[in-house]
Coordinates of C-alpha atoms in Angstrom, one line a residue:
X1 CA 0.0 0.0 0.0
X2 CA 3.0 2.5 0.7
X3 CA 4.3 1.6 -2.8
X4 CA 1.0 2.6 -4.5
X5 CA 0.5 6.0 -2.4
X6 CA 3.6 7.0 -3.5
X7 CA 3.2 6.3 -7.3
X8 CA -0.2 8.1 -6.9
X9 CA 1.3 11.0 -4.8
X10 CA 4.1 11.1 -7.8
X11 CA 1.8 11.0 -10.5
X12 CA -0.5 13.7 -8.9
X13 CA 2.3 16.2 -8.0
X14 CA 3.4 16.2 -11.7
X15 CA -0.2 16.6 -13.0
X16 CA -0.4 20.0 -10.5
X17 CA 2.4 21.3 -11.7
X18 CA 1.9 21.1 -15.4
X19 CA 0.7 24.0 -17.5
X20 CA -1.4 21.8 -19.7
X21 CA -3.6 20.2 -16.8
X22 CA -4.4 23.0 -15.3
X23 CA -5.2 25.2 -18.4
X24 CA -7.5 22.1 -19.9
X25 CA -9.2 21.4 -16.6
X26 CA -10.1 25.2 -16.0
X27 CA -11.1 25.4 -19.7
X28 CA -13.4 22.0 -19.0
X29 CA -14.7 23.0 -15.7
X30 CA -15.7 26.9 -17.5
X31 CA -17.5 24.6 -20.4
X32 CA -19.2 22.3 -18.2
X33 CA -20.7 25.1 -15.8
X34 CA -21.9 26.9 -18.7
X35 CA -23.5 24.4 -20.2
X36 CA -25.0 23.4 -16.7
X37 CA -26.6 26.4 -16.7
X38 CA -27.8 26.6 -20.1
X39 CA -29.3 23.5 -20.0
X40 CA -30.9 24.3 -16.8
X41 CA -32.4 27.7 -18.4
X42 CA -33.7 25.3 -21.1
X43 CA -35.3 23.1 -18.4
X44 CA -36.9 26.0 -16.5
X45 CA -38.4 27.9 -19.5
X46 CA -39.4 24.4 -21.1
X47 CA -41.4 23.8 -18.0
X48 CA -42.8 27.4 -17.6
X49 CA -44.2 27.5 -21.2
X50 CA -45.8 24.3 -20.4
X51 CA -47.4 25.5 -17.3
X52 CA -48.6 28.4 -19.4
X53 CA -50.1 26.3 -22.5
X54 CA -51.8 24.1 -20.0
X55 CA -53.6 26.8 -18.4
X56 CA -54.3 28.1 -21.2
X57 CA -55.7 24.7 -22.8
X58 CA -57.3 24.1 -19.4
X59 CA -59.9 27.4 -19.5
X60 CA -60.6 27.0 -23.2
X61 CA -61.7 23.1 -22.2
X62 CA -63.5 24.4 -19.0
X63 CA -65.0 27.6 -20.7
X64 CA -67.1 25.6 -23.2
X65 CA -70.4 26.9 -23.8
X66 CA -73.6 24.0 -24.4
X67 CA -71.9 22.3 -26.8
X68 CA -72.5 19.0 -29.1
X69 CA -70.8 16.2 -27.6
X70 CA -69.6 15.1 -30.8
X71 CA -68.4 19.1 -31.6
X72 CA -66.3 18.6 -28.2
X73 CA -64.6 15.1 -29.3
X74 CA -63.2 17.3 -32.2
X75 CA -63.0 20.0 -30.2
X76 CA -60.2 18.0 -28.7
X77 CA -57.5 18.6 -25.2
X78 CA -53.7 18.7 -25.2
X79 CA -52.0 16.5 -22.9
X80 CA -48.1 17.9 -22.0
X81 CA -44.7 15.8 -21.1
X82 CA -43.6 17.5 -18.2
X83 CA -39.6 17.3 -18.1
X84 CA -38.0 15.1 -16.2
X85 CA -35.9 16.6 -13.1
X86 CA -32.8 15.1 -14.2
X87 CA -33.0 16.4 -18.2
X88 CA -31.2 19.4 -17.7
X89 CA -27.9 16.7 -17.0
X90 CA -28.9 14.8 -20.0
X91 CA -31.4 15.7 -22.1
X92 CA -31.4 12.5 -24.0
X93 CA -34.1 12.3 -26.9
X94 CA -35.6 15.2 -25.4
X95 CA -35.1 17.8 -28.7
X96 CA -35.9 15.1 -31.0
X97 CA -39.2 14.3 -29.9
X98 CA -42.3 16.4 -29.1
X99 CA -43.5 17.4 -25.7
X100 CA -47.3 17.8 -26.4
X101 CA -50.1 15.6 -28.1
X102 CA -53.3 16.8 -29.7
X103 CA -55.9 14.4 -28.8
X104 CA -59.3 14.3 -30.7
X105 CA -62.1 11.6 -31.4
X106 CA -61.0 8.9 -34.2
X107 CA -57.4 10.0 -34.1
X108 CA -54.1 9.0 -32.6
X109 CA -51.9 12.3 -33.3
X110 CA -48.4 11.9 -33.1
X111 CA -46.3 14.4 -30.1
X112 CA -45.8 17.7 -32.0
X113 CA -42.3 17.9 -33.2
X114 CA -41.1 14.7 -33.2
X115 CA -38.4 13.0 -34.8
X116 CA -37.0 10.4 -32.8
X117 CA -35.4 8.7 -35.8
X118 CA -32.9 11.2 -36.0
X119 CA -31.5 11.0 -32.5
X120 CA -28.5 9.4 -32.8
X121 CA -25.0 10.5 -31.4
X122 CA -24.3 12.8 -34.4
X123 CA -26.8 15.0 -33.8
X124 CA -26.6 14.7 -29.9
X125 CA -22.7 16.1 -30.5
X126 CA -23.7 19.5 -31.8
X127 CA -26.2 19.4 -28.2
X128 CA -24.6 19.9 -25.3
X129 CA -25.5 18.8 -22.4
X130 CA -23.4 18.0 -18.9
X131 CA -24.2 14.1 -20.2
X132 CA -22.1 14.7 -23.5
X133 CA -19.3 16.7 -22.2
X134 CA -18.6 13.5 -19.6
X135 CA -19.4 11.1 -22.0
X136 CA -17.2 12.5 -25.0
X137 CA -15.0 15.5 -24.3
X138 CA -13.9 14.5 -20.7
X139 CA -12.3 11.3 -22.2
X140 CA -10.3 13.3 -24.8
X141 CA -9.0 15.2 -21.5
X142 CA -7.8 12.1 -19.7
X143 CA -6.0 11.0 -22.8
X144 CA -4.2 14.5 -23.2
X145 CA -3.1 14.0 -19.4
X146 CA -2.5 10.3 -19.7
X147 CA -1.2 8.8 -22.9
X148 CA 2.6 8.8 -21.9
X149 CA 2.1 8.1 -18.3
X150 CA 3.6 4.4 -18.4
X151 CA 6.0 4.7 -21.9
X152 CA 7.5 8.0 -20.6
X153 CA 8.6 6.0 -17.0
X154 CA 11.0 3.2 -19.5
X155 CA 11.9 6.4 -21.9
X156 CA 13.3 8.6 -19.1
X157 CA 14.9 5.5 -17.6
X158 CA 12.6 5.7 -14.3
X159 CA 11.4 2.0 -14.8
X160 CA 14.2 -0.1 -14.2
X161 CA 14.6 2.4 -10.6
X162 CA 10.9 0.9 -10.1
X163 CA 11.6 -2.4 -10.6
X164 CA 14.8 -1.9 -8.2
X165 CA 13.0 -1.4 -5.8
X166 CA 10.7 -4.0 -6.3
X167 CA 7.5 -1.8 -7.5
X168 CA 5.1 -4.3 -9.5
X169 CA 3.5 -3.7 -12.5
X170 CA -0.1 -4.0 -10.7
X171 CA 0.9 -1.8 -7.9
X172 CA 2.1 1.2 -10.8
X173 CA -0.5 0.9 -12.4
X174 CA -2.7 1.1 -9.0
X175 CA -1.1 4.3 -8.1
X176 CA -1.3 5.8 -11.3
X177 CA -5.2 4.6 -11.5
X178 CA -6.0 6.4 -8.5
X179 CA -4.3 9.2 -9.7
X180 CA -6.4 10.2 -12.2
X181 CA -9.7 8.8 -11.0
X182 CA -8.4 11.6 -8.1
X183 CA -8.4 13.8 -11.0
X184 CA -11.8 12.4 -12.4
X185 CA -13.6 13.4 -9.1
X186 CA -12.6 16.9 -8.6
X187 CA -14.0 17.2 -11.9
X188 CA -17.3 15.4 -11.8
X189 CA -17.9 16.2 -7.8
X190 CA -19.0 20.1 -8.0
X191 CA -21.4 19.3 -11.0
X192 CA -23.3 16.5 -9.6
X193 CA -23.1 18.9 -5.9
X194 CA -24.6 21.6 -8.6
X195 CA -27.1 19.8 -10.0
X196 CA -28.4 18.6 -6.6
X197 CA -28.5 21.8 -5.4
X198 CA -30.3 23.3 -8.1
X199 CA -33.0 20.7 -8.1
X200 CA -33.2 21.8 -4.0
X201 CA -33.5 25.4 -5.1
X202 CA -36.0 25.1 -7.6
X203 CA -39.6 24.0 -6.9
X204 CA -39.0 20.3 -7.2
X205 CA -39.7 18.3 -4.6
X206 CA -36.2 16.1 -3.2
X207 CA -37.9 12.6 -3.5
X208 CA -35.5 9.2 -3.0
X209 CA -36.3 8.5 -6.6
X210 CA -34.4 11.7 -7.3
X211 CA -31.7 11.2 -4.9
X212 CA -30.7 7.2 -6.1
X213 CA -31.1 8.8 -9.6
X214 CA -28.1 11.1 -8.8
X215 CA -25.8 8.8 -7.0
X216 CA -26.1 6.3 -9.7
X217 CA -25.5 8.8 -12.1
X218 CA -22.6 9.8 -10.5
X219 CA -21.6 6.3 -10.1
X220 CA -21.7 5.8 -13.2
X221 CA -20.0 8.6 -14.7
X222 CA -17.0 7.6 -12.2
X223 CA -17.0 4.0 -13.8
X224 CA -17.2 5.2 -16.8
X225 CA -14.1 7.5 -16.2
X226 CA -12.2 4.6 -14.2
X227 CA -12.8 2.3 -17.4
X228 CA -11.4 5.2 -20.0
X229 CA -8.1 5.4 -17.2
X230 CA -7.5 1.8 -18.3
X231 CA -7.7 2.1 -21.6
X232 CA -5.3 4.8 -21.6
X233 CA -3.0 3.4 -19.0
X234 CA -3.2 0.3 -21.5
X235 CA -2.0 1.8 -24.7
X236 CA 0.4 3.4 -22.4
X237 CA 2.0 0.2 -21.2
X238 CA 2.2 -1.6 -24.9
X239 CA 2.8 1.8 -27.2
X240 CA 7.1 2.8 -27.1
X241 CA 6.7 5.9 -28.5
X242 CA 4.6 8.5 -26.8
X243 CA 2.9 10.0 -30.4
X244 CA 2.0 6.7 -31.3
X245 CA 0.2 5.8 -28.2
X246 CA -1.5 9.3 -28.7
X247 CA -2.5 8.6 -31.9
X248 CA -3.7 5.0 -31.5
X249 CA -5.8 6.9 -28.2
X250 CA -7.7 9.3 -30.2
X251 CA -8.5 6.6 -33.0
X252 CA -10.3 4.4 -30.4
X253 CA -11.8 7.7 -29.0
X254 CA -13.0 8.7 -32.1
X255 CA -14.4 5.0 -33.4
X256 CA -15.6 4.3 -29.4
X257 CA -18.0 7.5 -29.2
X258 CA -18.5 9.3 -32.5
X259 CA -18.1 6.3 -35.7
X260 CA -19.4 2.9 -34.2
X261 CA -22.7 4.5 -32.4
X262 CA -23.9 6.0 -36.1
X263 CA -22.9 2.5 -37.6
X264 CA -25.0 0.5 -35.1
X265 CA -28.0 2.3 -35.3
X266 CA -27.8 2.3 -39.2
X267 CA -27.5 -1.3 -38.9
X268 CA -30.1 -1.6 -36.4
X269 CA -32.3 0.3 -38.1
X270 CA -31.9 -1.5 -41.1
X271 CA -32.1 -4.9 -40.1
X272 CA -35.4 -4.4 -37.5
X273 CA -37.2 -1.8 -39.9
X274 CA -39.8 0.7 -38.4
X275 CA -42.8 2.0 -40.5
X276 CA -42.5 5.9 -40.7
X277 CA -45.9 8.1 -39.5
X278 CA -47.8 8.1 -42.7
X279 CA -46.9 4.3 -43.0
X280 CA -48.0 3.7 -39.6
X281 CA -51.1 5.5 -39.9
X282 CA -51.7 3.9 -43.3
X283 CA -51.6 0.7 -41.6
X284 CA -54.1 1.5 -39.2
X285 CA -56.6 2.6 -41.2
X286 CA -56.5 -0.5 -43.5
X287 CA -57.1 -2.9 -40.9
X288 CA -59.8 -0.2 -39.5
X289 CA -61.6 -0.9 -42.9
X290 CA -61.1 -4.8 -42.6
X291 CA -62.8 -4.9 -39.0
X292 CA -65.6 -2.9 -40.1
X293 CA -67.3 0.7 -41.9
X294 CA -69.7 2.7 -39.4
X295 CA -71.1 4.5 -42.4
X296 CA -71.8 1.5 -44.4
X297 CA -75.6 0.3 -43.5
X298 CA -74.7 -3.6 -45.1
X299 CA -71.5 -3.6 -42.7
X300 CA -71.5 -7.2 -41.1
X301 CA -69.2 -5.7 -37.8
X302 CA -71.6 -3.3 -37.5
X303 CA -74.9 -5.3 -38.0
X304 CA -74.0 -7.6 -35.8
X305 CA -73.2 -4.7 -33.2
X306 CA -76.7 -3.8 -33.8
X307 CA -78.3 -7.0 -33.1
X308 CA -76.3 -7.5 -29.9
X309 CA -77.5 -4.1 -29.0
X310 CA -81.2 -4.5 -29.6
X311 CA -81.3 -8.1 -28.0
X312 CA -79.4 -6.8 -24.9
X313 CA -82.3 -4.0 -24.5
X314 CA -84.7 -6.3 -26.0
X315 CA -86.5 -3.8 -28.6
X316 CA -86.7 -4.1 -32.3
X317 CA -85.9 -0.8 -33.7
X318 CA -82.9 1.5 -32.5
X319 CA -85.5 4.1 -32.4
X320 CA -86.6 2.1 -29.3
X321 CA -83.4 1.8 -27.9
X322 CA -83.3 4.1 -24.5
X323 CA -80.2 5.5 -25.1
X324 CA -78.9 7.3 -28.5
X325 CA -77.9 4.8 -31.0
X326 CA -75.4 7.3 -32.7
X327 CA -73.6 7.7 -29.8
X328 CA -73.0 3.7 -29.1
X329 CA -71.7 3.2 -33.1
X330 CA -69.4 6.1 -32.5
X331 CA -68.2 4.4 -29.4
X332 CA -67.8 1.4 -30.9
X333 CA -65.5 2.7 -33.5
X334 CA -63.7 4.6 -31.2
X335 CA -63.4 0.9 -29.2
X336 CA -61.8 -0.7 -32.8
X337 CA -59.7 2.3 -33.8
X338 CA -58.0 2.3 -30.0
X339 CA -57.4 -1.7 -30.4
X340 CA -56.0 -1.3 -33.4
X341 CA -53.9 1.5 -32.8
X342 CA -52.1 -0.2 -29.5
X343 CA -51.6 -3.3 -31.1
X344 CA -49.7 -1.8 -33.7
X345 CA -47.9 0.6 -31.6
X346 CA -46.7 -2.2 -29.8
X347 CA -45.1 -4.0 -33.1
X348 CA -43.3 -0.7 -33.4
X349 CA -42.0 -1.0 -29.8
X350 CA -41.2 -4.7 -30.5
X351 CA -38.7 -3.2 -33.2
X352 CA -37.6 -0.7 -31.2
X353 CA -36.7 -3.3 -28.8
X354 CA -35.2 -5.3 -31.1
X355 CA -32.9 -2.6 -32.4
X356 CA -31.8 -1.8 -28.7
X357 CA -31.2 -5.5 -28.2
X358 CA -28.4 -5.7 -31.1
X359 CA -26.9 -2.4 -29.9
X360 CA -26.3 -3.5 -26.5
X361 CA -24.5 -6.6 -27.9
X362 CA -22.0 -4.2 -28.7
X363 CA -21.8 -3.0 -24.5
X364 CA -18.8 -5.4 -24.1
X365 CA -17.0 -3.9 -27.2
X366 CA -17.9 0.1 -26.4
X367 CA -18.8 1.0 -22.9
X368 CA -19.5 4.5 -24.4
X369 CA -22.5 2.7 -25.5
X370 CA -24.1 1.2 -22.5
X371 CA -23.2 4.7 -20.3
X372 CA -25.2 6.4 -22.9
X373 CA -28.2 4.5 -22.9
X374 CA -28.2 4.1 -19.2
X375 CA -27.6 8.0 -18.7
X376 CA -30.4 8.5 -20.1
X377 CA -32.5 6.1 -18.6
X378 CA -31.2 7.3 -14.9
X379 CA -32.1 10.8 -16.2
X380 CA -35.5 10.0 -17.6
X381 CA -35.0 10.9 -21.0
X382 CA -34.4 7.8 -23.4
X383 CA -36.7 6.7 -26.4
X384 CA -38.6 4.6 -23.5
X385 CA -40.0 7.1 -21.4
X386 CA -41.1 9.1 -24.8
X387 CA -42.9 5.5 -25.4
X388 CA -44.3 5.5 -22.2
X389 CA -45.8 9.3 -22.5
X390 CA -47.1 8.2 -25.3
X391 CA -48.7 5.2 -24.2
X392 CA -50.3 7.3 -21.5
X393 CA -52.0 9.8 -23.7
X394 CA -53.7 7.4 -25.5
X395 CA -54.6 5.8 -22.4
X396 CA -56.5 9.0 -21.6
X397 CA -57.6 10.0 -24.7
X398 CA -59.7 7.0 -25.0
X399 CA -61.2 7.1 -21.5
X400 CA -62.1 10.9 -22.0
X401 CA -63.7 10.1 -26.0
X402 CA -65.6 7.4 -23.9
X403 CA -66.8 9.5 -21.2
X404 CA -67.7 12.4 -24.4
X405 CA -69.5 9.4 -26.2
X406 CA -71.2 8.3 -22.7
X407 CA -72.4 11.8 -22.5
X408 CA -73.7 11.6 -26.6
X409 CA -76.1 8.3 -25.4
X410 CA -77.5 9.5 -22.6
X411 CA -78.2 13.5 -22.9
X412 CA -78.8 13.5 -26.7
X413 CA -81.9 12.9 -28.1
X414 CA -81.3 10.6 -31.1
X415 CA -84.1 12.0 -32.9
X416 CA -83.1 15.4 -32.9
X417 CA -79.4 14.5 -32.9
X418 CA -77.7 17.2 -34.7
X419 CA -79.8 19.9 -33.2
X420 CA -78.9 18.8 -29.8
X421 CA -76.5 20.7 -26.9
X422 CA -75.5 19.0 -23.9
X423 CA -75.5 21.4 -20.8
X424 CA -71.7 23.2 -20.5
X425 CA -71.4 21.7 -16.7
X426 CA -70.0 18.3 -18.1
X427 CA -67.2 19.9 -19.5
X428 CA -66.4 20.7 -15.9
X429 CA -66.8 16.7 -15.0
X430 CA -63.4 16.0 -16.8
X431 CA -60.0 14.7 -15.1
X432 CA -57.1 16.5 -17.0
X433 CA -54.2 15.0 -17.6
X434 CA -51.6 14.3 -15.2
X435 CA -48.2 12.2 -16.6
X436 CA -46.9 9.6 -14.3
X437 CA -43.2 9.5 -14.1
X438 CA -41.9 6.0 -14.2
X439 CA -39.6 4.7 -11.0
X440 CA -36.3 4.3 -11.0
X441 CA -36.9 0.6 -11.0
X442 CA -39.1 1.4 -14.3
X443 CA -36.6 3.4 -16.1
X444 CA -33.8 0.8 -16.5
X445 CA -35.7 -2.1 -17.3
X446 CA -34.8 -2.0 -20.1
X447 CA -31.1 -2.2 -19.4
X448 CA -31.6 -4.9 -16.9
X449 CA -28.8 -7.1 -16.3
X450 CA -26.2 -5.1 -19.0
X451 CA -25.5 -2.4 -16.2
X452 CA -23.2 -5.5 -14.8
X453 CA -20.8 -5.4 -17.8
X454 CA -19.4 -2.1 -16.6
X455 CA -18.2 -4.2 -13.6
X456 CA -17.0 -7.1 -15.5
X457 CA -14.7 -4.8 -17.9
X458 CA -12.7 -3.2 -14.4
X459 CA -12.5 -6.8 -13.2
X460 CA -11.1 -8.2 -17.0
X461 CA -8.4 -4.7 -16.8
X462 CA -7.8 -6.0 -13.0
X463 CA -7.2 -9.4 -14.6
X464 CA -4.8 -7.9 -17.5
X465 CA -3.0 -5.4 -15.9
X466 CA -2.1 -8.5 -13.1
X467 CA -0.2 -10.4 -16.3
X468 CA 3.0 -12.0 -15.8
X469 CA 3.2 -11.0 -19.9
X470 CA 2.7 -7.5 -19.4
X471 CA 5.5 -7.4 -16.9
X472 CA 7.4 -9.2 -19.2
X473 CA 6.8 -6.8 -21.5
X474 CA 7.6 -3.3 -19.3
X475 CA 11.1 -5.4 -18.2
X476 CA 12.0 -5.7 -21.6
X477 CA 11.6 -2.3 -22.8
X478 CA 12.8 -1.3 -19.2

């Protein structure tokens, strides 16, 4: 243990008094507060203006006069994505996909503004976020700082004093290892400290959710840091030449984070196809049309609906029925259309699945990968939770069409239908929307087990840096 706090005390007191370490780490620290704070400005304004448009949408629902029923399905409500605490760190699929869904009778709309095809790590590079500067700059720092730290002890001549004094391979590359994980937390430690306290300061309430999601965040990110060290520290050891090992460390930089990501999804995206909107929509209405035509009198679904309704209240006539007959065929529809539309949203979840199932294949290769994906699920803002929002709406879109249509069959007269109003006080009758966060426990299940790989990479560097082969390797060059 002495041996190793004195390679880390080394290694750190040469990192202080370099130029270049403290000039880059000031210059990262500057870039990461400011985009802190501009990503928290986004947050706050993103959640005032919805505050404001749900008001708004709120007294135009409520301030209804005696309306049609039917005139009030189309009418239609808005139901909002509230962001998630966390989105300001990472703000994941977030300005890819839209925050607000128009929801009407007969209709699934899709969230204004979205185009979650296109959020890939491309476009995620140009928007910055705390989550990208860790994820992709903060590497790039530790290979500045790092890339001769082993090559540079058998260049100067320092090794073979090492060995004298029988300093291991495992126990300098320990010291060195702790060094700049040292290094790692007095970078990472004030923004997670920030981002705590500005979730304290703001109106948010401190739940556990919101704590665990922090720590394991942070947890994370220092994995994440610890598994870039020994990469570097790796090259180090087996590169001569201190260019070289520079050279080969940005090429695996640059293929880890910015090259195989776009590939993968390409591929993914490829080889588990999703149907765009219109294609989507298409599809929906085609099998719509093979279940069954409300407008068309000779429809068997629909005939058959009739005769169940009209034994059920025992009459002959819909005319004799006791509540409006319109009404129930509208609801019906409504009752098809919904079916439909889940089932075919979930095929496109099923792909989406699938496509997230090959790219975490690739976890063991690129650990950039699997921190990604679990970033965002820690901070709420993955394609999953945009799923899940989605899901939601159309949950309450259906039981709010229902309760319109409920209103249709009892308070309308079928006879004088179109000339009808219901009274304006059922408007007031109506639950607005209210998005349910998933848990913590919620949010990475789709990870599930592939969190562990992160663990099994340190312990495989444990294992290689321990290598009678490696030290084989630093005598010779020693």
């Amino acid at each position: 243990m002495h041996n190793i706090f004195l390679i880390f005390q080394h290694e750190w007191q040469q990192k202080k008094r370099s130029g270049l370490f403290k000039l880059l780490f000031i210059a990262m620290q500057i870039l990461l507060i400011v985009t802190l704070f501009t990503g928290w400005s986004q947050y706050k304004n993103t959640q005032d203006q919805q505050l404001s448009a749900q008001e708004i949408v709120m007294q135009q629902w409520l301030t209804q006069p005696d309306r049609h029923p039917h005139r009030v399905a189309h009418f239609g409500h808005f139901t909002f994505r509230p962001p998630s605490a966390l989105s300001f760190f990472d703000n994941g699929v977030n300005h890819f996909v839209g925050n607000s869904i128009y929801i009407e009778a007969h209709k699934q709309n899709s969230a204004m503004f979205s185009n979650s095809q296109q959020s890939d790590v491309l476009l995620r590079f140009s928007d910055l976020s705390v989550a990208t500067i860790l994820l992709i700059c903060w590497p790039l720092m530790l290979i500045a700082l790092g890339f001769n730290s082993i090559n540079i002890e058998y260049n100067a001549g320092t090794m073979r004093q090492l060995f004298s004094i029988n300093v291991s391979i495992p126990v300098l590359i320990t010291g060195k290892i702790l060094a700049y994980l040292l290094i790692s937390l007095l970078f990472i430690i004030p923004i997670f400290i920030t981002c705590f306290g500005l979730i304290a300061w703001s109106d948010s309430v401190i739940t556990l959710d919101i704590v665990l999601r922090i720590t394991g965040l942070f947890v994370l990110y220092l994995i994440y840091c610890l598994i870039w060290i020994s990469i570097i520290l790796l090259v180090s050891s087996c590169v001569c030449y201190g260019p070289h090992a520079l050279t080969l460390l940005i090429a695996i930089w640059f293929m880890l984070t910015i090259i195989s990501p776009r590939i993968l999804a390409d591929i993914a995206a490829e080889t588990y196809p999703q149907p765009s909107r219109n294609e989507f929509n298409f599809l929906i209405k085609k099998e719509i049309s093979q279940v069954g035509d409300s407008h068309n009198p000779d429809d068997p679904h629909f005939n058959e609906f009739k005769k169940q309704l009209l034994n059920k209240y025992r009459v002959n006539d819909v005319s004799e029925l006791p509540v409006n007959y319109r009404a129930l065929v509208i609801q019906e529809g409504e009752r098809i259309s919904s079916e439909i539309y889940m089932r075919q949203y979930q095929s496109i979840m099923v792909q989406q699945q699938k496509q997230q199932n090959f790219i975490s294949y690739w976890y063991w290769v690129n650990p950039y990968l699997l921190v990604r994906d679990l970033s965002m699920a820690l901070s709420a803002t993955d394609i999953w939770h945009f799923y899940d929002y989605e899901n939601q709406t159309e949950a309450h879109r259906y039981a709010r069409i229902t309760q319109i249509n409920q209103i249709h069959a009892e308070f309308i007269d079928a006879e004088h239908d179109r000339e009808s109003k219901a009274e304006a006080d059922h408007w007031l009758e109506f639950e607005d929307f209210n998005y349910q966060q998933p848990t913590l426990t919620q949010s990475i299940a789709p990870i599930k087990w592939r969190g562990f790989i992160l663990f099994i990479l340190i312990g495989l560097f444990a294992v290689f840096f321990s290598l009678p082969q490696l030290s084989r390797r630093l005598h010779e060059l020693a």
